[in-house]
Amino acid sequence: MARYLGKETPRVDGIAKVTGQAKYAAEFQLPNLAYGFLVLSTVAKGRITRVDTAEAEGSPGVVRVFTHLNAGRLGKAGASPDGWAWPLQTDRVFFSGQPVALVVAESYEQARHAARLVRLDYQAEPHQTDLAAVLDRARLDPKSGKPGPRGDAQGALRTAAVKVEAEYRIPIEHHNPMEPHAAIAHWEGEQLTLFDKTQEVYGVRQHLAEAFGVPANKVRVVSPFVGGAFGASLKPNYYPSLTAMAARALRRPVKVVYTRTQMFTGHGYRPETIQKVALAAGRDGRLQAMVHQAFHNTSSFDTFSDSTTQFTRQVYACPNLDAPLKVAATDLATPTWMRAPGAVSGMFALESAMDELAYALGMDPLALRLANYAETDPDSGKPFSSKALRECYRLGAEKFGWSRRTPEPRSMRDGRLLVGWGMASSVWGAMQMPASARVSYRSDGTARVGSATSDIGPGTYTVMTMIAAEFLGTRLEQVQFELGDTRQPKAPAQGGSWTTSSVGSAVRGAALAVTGRLLAMAQRQAGSPLAGATAAQVELMDGRLRLKADPSRSIAVGPLMQAAGLDQVTETFEAKPSAERQKYTSLAHGAQFVEVKVDPDLGTVKVTRVIEVSACGRILNPLASHSQEIGGVVWGIGMALEEATEVDHRYGRIVNANLQHYHVPVNADIHAIETIFVEEDDAIVNPLGVKGMGELGMVGIPAAIANAVYHATGRRVRELPITPEKLL
């Protein structure tokens, strides 16, 4: 029986966070620190024709003003002289809000003031920031297009008894984490130390090594706490190289922190999406064809794809399918991954279309999904390593009271309010990436565990401490887990919901390797109670190595190590996906049931009740897991009803780059949310049997809300967010 895994466990870093002991990137203290403030371009495309920094440089406290004319070189010599691979390397402007100068001063306030005194003239060129205007330029995304169509979708569409066709749109959306992006750079000779807000310290290290042409081992990146990211810090953003360039030139530490407005062009965003979906079915509801064509924008200087249609291929049993994604260049900054990238956008369109098909058939939306339930992966034909989606549907419908739903739109009321019930399915990959961890087990029974992963909020410190304590047989407080430093063993970025499966498997492996080392030491003793035992037959528990089948056969580890002259035993372990995984498809699934209440006079929508049921393998820490799923629902509510980055295409400029006008959910928007887990016993997916959940919890929510709004009002809103003017 598990000692910790599966038990509700409060955050081990909780006290540090609420008392301010947890240090974020901008909070590290270094002597003689200078402060940088960014100047951003005011045109969307063109060239800088004149730079006047005289007034700024004469301003009190200013140390230097860096522009493309005097900035240190970044990247390989001659690399893309007309491109934008690195900041302040060219006079070309590729998007409004591109960094064009960095003012460094003795204080933040002095740098900010002087930044307003930098004068730049531009030769503007015609720009295009509207995706709809450049669809003819869109190019097939090679990754999404690689599998190609399945069967003959167009032929099946022509002959089907029932079909629906619709277009769905999602605006650009921006991550708005509480912690703004920041870096502090410090050089000692050729050795660079950088404190950064990042989801992958090794990725930033490699980025900086390339920027300055130094060996990667000369760069240390430190990021112990991240105040929210969910994709905004997956790629190395432009500010770490800029901060390190300034610090090198000035021979003193430099700090750069984004303002909230600068974050809107400083770290990427969820791209704008236009999706055209056509579904065809027989009278029995069985799908005969699915065509899901998606378009989204990227920048003019970088290709980015969020694989919008990827999961469409694997959700429902359908013989004929075509799901191409095309990407079009616009004169905006490059998009990036944002919680449930691709999946939540693609499933909004697909699950809305499935609801439209249910109405066209006169069929219950849940019954339609069950009629097309995929028992095996429709794309590869492989069996699922586990799939409890059917149970998610059953449990969610039961808890929600779905059977009491009357199917006609506008048929349910609460006084004068229109009541709508909607549902959707969700899916996300159950991935594992190569990851390493180091475990040092000390003779006093305590342990130090490390891996260069991140904790952007899901509770990585806690779950890794739990895994280590479970397999080392210690108490939680005897384990010190450390992360976010390139001095620790390499780990993948914290993204894709793969951290626990990847890093957790490495921590487990390292702990078991320590057990194996101790067993070998024990078996060298004459008359050992563990003679003949294999590593799989023994376990560590409270400072003793014992036989699982007979705990009375044990040996105290402390004296054993002391006799060998050891204070600690250290093992580093790299966990990799097993070859067995290749024979299966591994996905996490879920079902969402949503109630909305709509004011028919004002067009306001309240999400009053959500039941979310997730099947994502084994749940290691239910307390944190429920919190993750609730967070996903809240983000889904924001996406469905509030979030939109508004671009004035005349100027190619974002006009609501602040939290006053970029709306996100607040407490008053959130009502009853219940999250339920259907645990799966999956020995294939990874040694811990876990699947990621951080993104899964969001995937079906916008579609479920849109479907509920249609049920309430009879109005189908196919463009997010669903705002009052779209319902009036």
XYZ file of C-alpha atoms in Angstrom:
728
model
C 0.000 0.000 0.000
C 1.293 3.403 -0.943
C 2.539 5.579 1.870
C 2.173 8.943 0.090
C 1.213 8.420 -3.553
C -2.503 8.895 -4.026
C -2.866 10.797 -0.737
C -3.881 14.470 -0.463
C -0.662 16.356 0.288
C -0.356 20.122 0.864
C 2.374 21.951 -1.052
C 5.810 21.541 0.473
C 6.695 24.996 -0.911
C 3.453 26.585 0.265
C 4.885 28.312 3.346
C 7.825 29.707 1.328
C 5.373 31.176 -1.176
C 2.957 32.784 1.258
C 5.729 34.214 3.456
C 7.775 35.652 0.576
C 10.755 33.340 1.050
C 10.307 31.915 -2.458
C 12.511 33.943 -4.806
C 11.358 34.734 -8.314
C 13.672 35.815 -11.144
C 13.599 39.569 -10.469
C 14.054 39.168 -6.702
C 17.661 37.987 -6.510
C 20.012 40.538 -4.983
C 23.388 41.275 -6.591
C 25.813 44.114 -5.740
C 26.196 47.025 -8.175
C 23.036 46.040 -10.077
C 21.936 48.216 -13.017
C 18.380 48.338 -14.359
C 17.292 48.032 -17.984
C 14.095 49.356 -19.521
C 12.947 48.446 -23.036
C 11.920 50.825 -25.808
C 9.506 49.230 -28.288
C 8.832 50.049 -31.933
C 5.714 52.010 -32.848
C 5.400 50.748 -36.433
C 4.509 47.238 -37.552
C 6.938 46.983 -40.475
C 9.753 49.060 -41.909
C 13.209 50.404 -41.087
C 14.680 52.603 -38.392
C 16.058 55.634 -40.244
C 17.283 57.783 -37.338
C 18.271 57.158 -33.733
C 18.687 60.022 -31.258
C 19.697 58.939 -27.765
C 21.421 62.179 -26.662
C 18.668 63.400 -24.342
C 18.179 59.941 -22.845
C 21.935 59.507 -22.265
C 22.095 62.892 -20.553
C 19.259 61.981 -18.211
C 20.153 61.408 -14.510
C 21.460 57.946 -13.658
C 21.664 56.651 -17.230
C 24.611 54.312 -17.813
C 24.123 53.517 -21.509
C 21.473 53.314 -24.203
C 21.792 50.257 -26.442
C 20.348 50.250 -29.983
C 21.128 48.242 -33.115
C 23.969 50.742 -33.731
C 25.992 49.880 -30.624
C 24.638 46.627 -29.195
C 26.991 43.674 -28.802
C 26.680 41.041 -31.522
C 24.418 38.070 -30.756
C 24.375 34.728 -32.549
C 26.571 33.596 -35.401
C 28.302 36.353 -37.383
C 26.258 37.355 -40.396
C 23.262 35.272 -39.330
C 20.104 36.653 -41.011
C 21.241 40.305 -41.342
C 17.729 41.141 -42.563
C 15.986 38.767 -40.179
C 15.044 38.989 -36.522
C 16.767 36.039 -34.893
C 18.220 38.180 -32.087
C 17.200 41.555 -30.603
C 18.896 44.867 -31.499
C 20.841 43.357 -34.408
C 19.160 45.088 -37.347
C 17.461 48.336 -38.358
C 14.499 46.330 -39.675
C 11.181 46.298 -37.795
C 9.028 43.185 -38.058
C 6.211 43.932 -35.614
C 4.823 46.764 -33.524
C 6.263 46.329 -30.044
C 9.608 44.933 -31.217
C 12.459 46.010 -28.903
C 14.434 48.805 -30.580
C 16.451 50.110 -27.615
C 17.453 49.151 -24.081
C 18.113 51.956 -21.600
C 20.277 50.970 -18.631
C 20.409 53.180 -15.537
C 21.237 53.119 -11.847
C 17.575 52.695 -10.899
C 14.474 51.302 -12.551
C 12.717 54.677 -12.380
C 15.646 56.461 -14.053
C 15.753 53.863 -16.829
C 11.996 54.106 -17.380
C 12.111 57.904 -17.537
C 15.029 57.951 -19.969
C 13.346 55.336 -22.188
C 10.707 57.961 -22.959
C 13.415 60.327 -24.194
C 14.809 57.995 -26.884
C 13.848 59.399 -30.312
C 13.490 57.070 -33.307
C 12.323 57.789 -36.840
C 10.998 55.032 -39.104
C 10.419 54.449 -42.770
C 7.172 52.515 -42.484
C 6.244 49.871 -45.059
C 2.812 48.370 -45.809
C 1.967 45.726 -43.202
C -0.688 43.054 -42.757
C -1.806 41.785 -39.358
C -5.241 40.413 -40.302
C -5.213 36.621 -40.744
C -8.395 36.668 -42.853
C -6.616 38.873 -45.414
C -3.692 36.473 -45.930
C -5.415 33.067 -46.079
C -4.353 32.725 -49.731
C -0.720 32.867 -48.518
C -1.211 30.107 -45.940
C 1.100 27.099 -46.225
C 0.359 23.542 -45.127
C 1.987 22.780 -41.778
C 4.365 19.895 -42.619
C 3.877 18.113 -39.267
C 0.082 18.266 -39.312
C -0.066 17.474 -43.025
C 2.256 14.469 -42.828
C -0.359 11.774 -42.050
C -2.531 12.956 -44.962
C -6.257 12.261 -45.376
C -7.923 9.029 -44.214
C -10.299 7.459 -46.720
C -12.329 9.731 -49.023
C -13.825 12.475 -46.854
C -15.121 14.636 -49.739
C -16.804 11.676 -51.417
C -18.469 10.615 -48.165
C -19.644 14.198 -47.571
C -21.429 14.272 -50.921
C -23.471 11.132 -50.272
C -24.206 11.439 -46.533
C -27.766 11.591 -45.213
C -27.059 14.376 -42.711
C -24.286 16.962 -42.723
C -23.320 20.227 -41.072
C -20.762 22.787 -42.219
C -19.631 25.828 -40.250
C -16.757 28.209 -39.664
C -15.374 28.920 -36.188
C -13.047 31.732 -35.120
C -10.831 32.317 -32.101
C -8.974 35.620 -31.623
C -5.393 35.991 -30.485
C -5.191 35.350 -26.731
C -2.404 36.268 -24.349
C -0.975 34.551 -21.304
C -1.204 36.980 -18.414
C 0.672 35.286 -15.564
C 0.981 37.135 -12.270
C 4.784 37.284 -12.481
C 6.089 39.452 -15.320
C 8.988 38.056 -17.316
C 12.372 39.067 -15.959
C 16.076 38.256 -16.009
C 19.195 39.233 -14.089
C 22.508 38.608 -15.857
C 25.936 38.523 -14.220
C 29.292 37.765 -15.883
C 32.472 36.636 -14.115
C 35.018 36.488 -16.929
C 33.550 34.088 -19.505
C 31.164 32.557 -16.966
C 27.561 33.804 -17.228
C 24.938 33.351 -14.536
C 21.376 34.244 -15.475
C 18.321 34.291 -13.222
C 15.315 33.891 -15.508
C 11.607 33.198 -15.543
C 11.665 30.055 -17.672
C 10.052 26.659 -18.114
C 13.337 25.115 -19.315
C 16.662 26.202 -17.844
C 18.639 23.967 -20.226
C 16.861 25.536 -23.224
C 17.820 29.036 -22.087
C 21.383 27.870 -21.414
C 21.755 26.585 -24.981
C 20.149 29.767 -26.342
C 22.667 31.947 -24.469
C 25.619 29.747 -25.452
C 24.630 30.308 -29.102
C 24.070 34.023 -28.522
C 27.577 34.626 -27.149
C 29.526 31.813 -28.804
C 30.585 30.317 -25.476
C 30.497 26.656 -24.369
C 27.201 25.711 -22.727
C 29.045 24.715 -19.546
C 30.075 28.363 -19.158
C 26.423 29.361 -18.716
C 24.374 28.754 -15.577
C 20.618 29.428 -15.631
C 18.681 29.587 -12.357
C 14.882 29.599 -12.042
C 13.664 28.128 -8.735
C 10.149 29.623 -8.818
C 7.920 30.674 -11.711
C 4.829 32.769 -11.043
C 2.715 31.262 -13.806
C 3.682 30.617 -17.419
C 1.769 27.792 -19.197
C 3.699 28.264 -22.449
C 4.773 31.902 -22.085
C 8.255 30.786 -20.981
C 8.682 27.587 -23.003
C 10.851 29.170 -25.686
C 13.768 31.411 -24.658
C 12.296 34.870 -25.073
C 14.330 37.805 -26.389
C 15.086 39.473 -23.045
C 17.628 36.959 -21.580
C 20.117 37.517 -24.428
C 19.493 41.271 -24.322
C 20.058 41.407 -20.544
C 23.226 39.307 -20.778
C 24.514 41.435 -23.692
C 24.123 44.614 -21.624
C 25.720 43.023 -18.554
C 28.720 41.900 -20.604
C 29.176 45.321 -22.192
C 28.875 47.188 -18.882
C 30.807 44.630 -16.804
C 28.195 44.698 -14.074
C 24.946 42.831 -13.342
C 21.854 44.033 -15.209
C 18.175 43.365 -14.535
C 15.379 43.651 -17.111
C 11.707 43.240 -16.188
C 8.808 43.484 -18.632
C 5.957 45.848 -17.931
C 2.507 44.322 -18.373
C 2.190 46.032 -21.760
C 5.592 44.759 -22.913
C 4.463 41.201 -22.159
C 1.951 41.415 -25.010
C 4.751 41.404 -27.622
C 7.493 39.866 -25.498
C 6.669 36.181 -25.131
C 4.208 34.959 -27.785
C 0.471 34.246 -27.610
C -2.203 31.800 -28.734
C -2.497 32.435 -32.485
C -5.681 33.617 -34.159
C -7.545 30.668 -35.659
C -10.092 30.300 -38.454
C -11.506 26.771 -38.728
C -13.903 25.228 -41.215
C -15.553 21.989 -40.113
C -17.819 19.705 -42.132
C -19.303 16.584 -40.528
C -21.416 13.936 -42.237
C -23.354 11.108 -40.609
C -25.982 8.476 -41.271
C -29.421 8.743 -39.671
C -28.113 6.562 -36.832
C -25.561 9.259 -35.982
C -22.524 7.250 -37.054
C -19.928 9.609 -38.528
C -19.092 8.980 -42.174
C -16.853 11.986 -42.857
C -14.949 14.634 -40.911
C -13.274 17.564 -42.653
C -11.512 19.944 -40.281
C -9.522 22.656 -42.030
C -7.710 25.118 -39.771
C -5.724 28.300 -40.428
C -3.677 30.252 -37.918
C -1.154 33.058 -38.068
C 2.569 33.083 -37.455
C 5.128 35.886 -37.823
C 6.944 36.947 -40.990
C 10.318 35.830 -39.613
C 9.533 32.570 -37.809
C 7.293 29.589 -38.478
C 5.140 28.379 -35.632
C 2.442 25.722 -35.532
C 0.264 24.661 -32.609
C -1.027 21.537 -34.452
C -4.637 22.745 -34.209
C -6.184 19.689 -35.874
C -3.895 17.039 -34.393
C -6.367 15.457 -31.972
C -9.293 15.529 -34.425
C -7.716 12.439 -35.955
C -7.978 10.404 -32.753
C -11.211 11.411 -31.015
C -14.036 9.663 -32.907
C -14.332 6.493 -34.977
C -14.761 7.757 -38.535
C -13.486 6.059 -41.720
C -13.081 9.238 -43.795
C -11.176 12.213 -42.453
C -9.168 15.180 -43.668
C -7.683 17.560 -41.078
C -5.170 19.942 -42.660
C -3.656 22.917 -40.830
C -2.338 25.869 -42.802
C -0.200 28.639 -41.314
C -0.029 32.187 -42.689
C 2.601 34.855 -42.020
C 1.480 38.182 -40.535
C 3.400 41.237 -39.342
C 3.011 40.350 -35.680
C 5.352 38.787 -33.129
C 5.640 34.992 -33.260
C 2.907 33.030 -31.467
C 3.777 30.339 -28.952
C 2.190 27.531 -26.999
C -0.569 28.533 -24.577
C -2.258 26.112 -22.184
C -3.651 23.141 -24.182
C -2.139 24.558 -27.414
C -3.914 23.425 -30.552
C -6.160 21.046 -28.636
C -8.457 23.607 -27.011
C -8.714 25.583 -30.262
C -9.303 22.527 -32.440
C -11.749 20.932 -30.016
C -13.744 24.165 -29.737
C -14.503 23.862 -33.447
C -14.934 20.076 -33.533
C -17.070 19.792 -30.390
C -19.233 22.758 -31.438
C -19.764 21.072 -34.813
C -20.632 17.783 -33.069
C -23.311 19.678 -31.106
C -24.638 21.174 -34.340
C -24.746 17.668 -35.853
C -26.654 16.367 -32.810
C -29.352 19.014 -33.375
C -29.463 18.247 -37.118
C -30.018 14.573 -36.274
C -32.476 15.240 -33.436
C -30.097 13.212 -31.237
C -28.841 13.745 -27.699
C -25.293 15.230 -27.863
C -23.989 12.605 -25.415
C -25.629 9.764 -27.357
C -23.966 11.062 -30.539
C -20.543 10.894 -28.923
C -21.173 7.385 -27.586
C -22.311 6.262 -31.059
C -18.901 7.307 -32.400
C -16.778 6.111 -29.481
C -13.338 4.988 -30.679
C -12.358 1.691 -29.041
C -8.955 1.828 -30.770
C -6.974 4.729 -32.202
C -8.838 5.568 -35.456
C -5.652 6.927 -37.017
C -3.068 4.243 -36.313
C -5.318 1.312 -35.446
C -3.270 0.773 -32.273
C -4.998 -0.126 -29.014
C -5.113 2.516 -26.291
C -2.812 1.839 -23.342
C -5.925 2.788 -21.308
C -9.090 4.736 -22.043
C -11.822 5.381 -19.482
C -13.695 8.055 -21.446
C -16.900 5.992 -21.495
C -16.876 5.978 -17.704
C -16.214 9.751 -17.717
C -19.349 10.259 -19.829
C -21.443 8.019 -17.550
C -20.243 9.515 -14.289
C -20.405 13.128 -15.515
C -23.932 12.766 -16.916
C -25.086 11.130 -13.695
C -23.546 13.784 -11.423
C -24.793 16.619 -13.618
C -28.310 15.273 -14.052
C -28.023 15.280 -17.855
C -31.091 13.024 -18.268
C -33.297 15.900 -17.047
C -32.215 18.111 -19.967
C -34.986 19.076 -22.385
C -33.483 19.175 -25.881
C -35.181 22.242 -27.377
C -33.292 25.554 -27.213
C -34.829 28.135 -24.850
C -36.853 25.378 -23.149
C -35.268 25.637 -19.677
C -35.554 28.655 -17.378
C -34.723 29.892 -13.916
C -37.222 32.709 -13.428
C -36.477 35.186 -16.230
C -33.031 33.696 -16.949
C -32.515 31.285 -19.830
C -30.824 28.059 -18.705
C -28.599 26.054 -21.035
C -26.857 22.704 -20.624
C -23.955 21.760 -22.883
C -21.255 19.132 -22.951
C -18.031 18.304 -24.741
C -15.211 15.791 -24.803
C -11.580 16.562 -24.090
C -8.355 14.868 -25.087
C -4.654 15.434 -24.526
C -1.506 13.427 -25.156
C -0.109 11.219 -22.397
C 3.545 11.903 -23.105
C 6.846 10.994 -21.516
C 10.146 12.699 -22.377
C 13.705 11.682 -21.457
C 14.560 13.152 -18.053
C 17.234 12.735 -15.396
C 17.241 13.073 -11.619
C 19.841 12.705 -8.890
C 19.154 11.205 -5.457
C 21.612 11.459 -2.559
C 20.522 9.274 0.364
C 22.345 10.118 3.602
C 23.242 7.824 6.466
C 20.916 9.798 8.781
C 17.925 8.816 6.619
C 17.484 12.185 4.898
C 17.736 12.693 1.150
C 18.563 15.431 -1.309
C 16.912 15.073 -4.706
C 17.473 17.273 -7.760
C 16.410 17.686 -11.366
C 16.550 20.739 -13.638
C 12.790 20.814 -14.158
C 10.515 23.771 -13.391
C 7.466 24.448 -11.250
C 5.175 26.890 -13.031
C 2.432 26.228 -10.485
C 1.169 22.627 -10.747
C 3.011 21.480 -7.613
C 6.198 19.897 -8.962
C 8.138 20.443 -5.726
C 5.459 18.522 -3.841
C 4.879 15.566 -6.155
C 8.619 14.939 -6.639
C 9.087 15.040 -2.863
C 6.231 12.518 -2.547
C 7.742 10.174 -5.160
C 11.185 10.335 -3.567
C 9.795 9.743 -0.056
C 7.663 6.850 -1.336
C 10.574 4.958 -2.906
C 13.179 5.885 -0.276
C 10.846 5.018 2.596
C 11.407 8.395 4.301
C 9.038 10.959 5.736
C 8.220 13.908 3.458
C 10.141 16.354 5.635
C 13.278 14.210 5.265
C 13.415 14.906 1.508
C 14.791 18.141 0.063
C 13.844 18.447 -3.617
C 15.620 21.074 -5.745
C 14.830 22.193 -9.290
C 15.332 25.033 -11.775
C 19.133 25.106 -12.071
C 21.390 23.903 -14.901
C 23.717 22.466 -12.241
C 21.106 19.754 -11.760
C 20.556 16.767 -14.089
C 18.880 17.598 -17.391
C 15.100 17.632 -17.608
C 12.689 18.595 -20.384
C 10.747 21.844 -20.435
C 7.765 21.945 -18.129
C 5.141 21.843 -20.841
C 2.938 19.306 -22.574
C 1.719 18.023 -19.188
C 4.621 15.536 -19.163
C 6.609 16.611 -16.083
C 5.360 14.053 -13.561
C 5.538 11.186 -16.067
C 9.061 12.181 -17.164
C 10.848 13.660 -14.141
C 8.799 11.588 -11.691
C 9.928 8.406 -13.450
C 13.541 9.613 -13.180
C 13.192 10.327 -9.435
C 11.663 6.867 -8.952
C 14.477 5.289 -10.982
C 17.200 7.083 -9.025
C 15.605 6.095 -5.694
C 15.434 2.446 -6.815
C 19.068 2.650 -7.972
C 20.031 3.806 -4.456
C 18.116 0.836 -3.050
C 20.042 -1.472 -5.400
C 23.381 -0.015 -4.284
C 22.489 -0.468 -0.616
C 21.329 -4.044 -1.245
C 24.672 -4.899 -2.880
C 26.449 -3.488 0.206
C 24.168 -5.461 2.542
C 24.758 -8.711 0.677
C 28.531 -8.362 1.071
C 28.096 -8.790 4.842
C 28.440 -12.275 6.268
C 25.085 -13.798 7.265
C 23.106 -10.966 5.655
C 19.338 -11.237 6.267
C 18.905 -10.158 2.651
C 21.175 -12.810 1.091
C 19.841 -13.987 -2.255
C 17.236 -11.198 -2.551
C 16.888 -9.222 -5.776
C 16.490 -5.442 -5.888
C 12.826 -5.850 -6.884
C 12.192 -7.891 -3.717
C 13.424 -5.289 -1.230
C 12.432 -1.778 -0.189
C 13.697 1.050 1.967
C 11.487 1.968 4.912
C 12.302 4.286 7.802
C 16.050 3.815 7.523
C 15.952 0.046 7.075
C 16.361 -2.085 3.967
C 13.833 -4.893 4.192
C 12.325 -7.764 2.275
C 8.871 -6.775 0.969
C 7.441 -10.258 1.545
C 8.920 -10.532 5.061
C 9.712 -7.122 6.644
C 11.323 -8.877 9.659
C 14.259 -9.700 7.383
C 15.877 -6.245 7.352
C 19.070 -4.341 7.981
C 19.657 -0.798 9.333
C 21.038 1.378 6.531
C 22.850 3.989 8.697
C 25.337 1.540 10.296
C 25.689 -0.255 6.942
C 26.810 2.968 5.234
C 29.060 3.999 8.136
C 30.778 0.608 8.038
C 31.522 1.268 4.382
C 32.832 4.781 5.231
C 29.985 6.515 3.385
C 28.044 9.586 4.485
C 25.742 9.293 1.483
C 24.948 7.168 -1.550
C 24.255 9.123 -4.757
C 22.677 7.845 -7.961
C 21.695 9.717 -11.132
C 19.093 8.055 -13.330
C 17.775 8.882 -16.799
C 14.219 7.723 -17.483
C 13.135 7.222 -21.082
C 9.866 6.089 -22.675
C 9.738 2.299 -22.942
C 9.816 0.498 -26.290
C 6.503 -1.099 -25.287
C 4.803 2.306 -25.590
C 5.308 2.198 -29.365
C 2.708 -0.575 -29.641
C -0.012 1.587 -28.101
C -1.621 5.007 -28.334
C -1.570 6.846 -25.013
C -4.024 9.677 -24.452
C -5.751 11.323 -21.501
C -9.500 11.900 -21.888
C -12.293 13.760 -20.186
C -15.900 14.895 -20.364
C -17.305 18.288 -19.387
C -20.897 19.146 -18.514
C -21.727 22.842 -18.176
C -24.727 24.894 -17.101
C -25.086 28.535 -18.142
C -27.677 31.139 -17.244
C -28.228 33.911 -19.767
C -30.006 37.205 -19.133
C -32.200 37.602 -22.256
C -32.334 41.396 -21.891
C -28.627 42.026 -21.267
C -27.035 39.085 -23.109
C -24.801 38.346 -20.114
C -23.704 34.748 -19.602
C -22.876 33.147 -16.268
C -21.325 29.689 -16.060
C -23.204 28.539 -12.959
C -22.185 24.879 -12.763
C -19.427 22.691 -14.213
C -18.890 18.967 -13.762
C -15.559 17.897 -15.208
C -14.535 14.255 -15.244
C -10.974 13.336 -16.227
C -9.335 9.998 -16.965
C -5.599 10.565 -16.735
C -4.014 7.444 -15.290
C -3.064 7.304 -11.635
C -3.616 10.394 -9.460
C -0.568 10.929 -7.236
C -1.728 14.003 -5.300
C -5.514 14.483 -5.462
C -5.312 17.855 -3.680
C -3.068 19.409 -6.328
C -4.768 17.503 -9.159
C -8.235 18.858 -8.403
C -6.684 22.335 -8.192
C -5.128 21.848 -11.640
C -8.433 20.809 -13.188
C -10.330 23.684 -11.543
C -7.688 26.056 -12.928
C -8.196 24.577 -16.397
C -11.959 25.144 -16.135
C -11.433 28.762 -15.055
C -9.099 29.386 -18.004
C -11.686 27.760 -20.301
C -14.356 30.132 -18.959
C -12.046 33.057 -19.747
C -11.427 31.778 -23.265
C -15.139 31.213 -23.910
C -16.529 34.460 -22.510
C -13.842 37.109 -22.067
C -10.371 36.770 -23.570
C -9.456 38.537 -26.797
C -6.345 40.420 -27.864
C -7.561 43.255 -30.056
C -5.340 44.412 -32.910
C -5.943 47.683 -34.758
C -4.999 46.448 -38.219
C -4.508 50.013 -39.496
C -1.416 50.247 -37.291
C -0.741 46.556 -36.631
C -0.815 47.412 -32.939
C -2.369 45.653 -29.956
C -4.770 48.142 -28.386
C -5.693 46.338 -25.166
C -2.237 45.416 -23.868
C -3.133 45.714 -20.187
C -5.297 44.040 -17.562
C -7.853 46.843 -17.661
C -8.956 45.989 -21.195
C -7.716 42.408 -21.662
C -10.370 40.635 -19.637
C -9.665 37.508 -17.590
C -11.989 35.743 -15.138
C -12.266 37.140 -11.620
C -13.858 35.602 -8.516
C -17.322 36.882 -9.458
C -17.183 34.893 -12.731
C -16.595 31.560 -11.025
C -19.390 29.521 -9.462
C -19.720 25.783 -8.741
C -16.939 23.671 -10.279
C -16.648 19.993 -9.404
C -13.776 17.902 -10.721
C -13.816 14.110 -10.653
C -11.128 11.583 -11.596
C -11.668 8.152 -13.102
C -8.370 6.466 -12.307
C -6.869 4.170 -14.932
C -4.472 1.309 -14.267
C -1.950 1.856 -17.057
C 1.313 -0.078 -16.819
C 2.339 0.919 -20.362
C 2.357 4.712 -20.209
C 5.274 5.033 -17.712
C 6.456 3.297 -14.507
C 4.246 5.536 -12.335
C 1.124 5.002 -14.454
C 0.435 8.762 -14.642
C -0.856 10.901 -17.492
C -0.668 14.684 -17.674
C -3.686 16.699 -16.603
C -2.616 20.351 -16.506
C -3.917 21.009 -20.020
C -6.606 18.323 -20.327
C -8.854 20.159 -17.853
C -9.255 23.118 -20.201
C -9.690 21.399 -23.565
C -13.460 20.850 -23.770
C -14.622 23.806 -21.688
C -15.019 26.569 -24.331
C -17.003 24.203 -26.594
C -19.181 22.980 -23.715
C -19.960 26.598 -22.777
C -20.760 27.560 -26.389
C -23.022 24.507 -26.680
C -24.777 25.433 -23.429
C -25.270 29.007 -24.673
C -26.944 27.662 -27.827
C -29.212 25.436 -25.744
C -30.136 28.431 -23.573
C -30.686 30.988 -26.328
C -31.059 29.239 -29.685
C -28.185 31.395 -30.938
C -25.067 29.606 -32.182
C -21.983 31.731 -31.502
C -19.079 30.433 -33.571
C -16.633 33.210 -32.762
C -15.046 33.500 -29.332
C -15.391 35.144 -26.921
C -19.172 34.929 -26.450
C -19.904 38.514 -25.441
C -23.291 40.161 -24.838
C -23.472 41.941 -28.213
C -23.258 38.542 -29.978
C -26.375 37.378 -28.111
C -28.528 40.519 -28.297
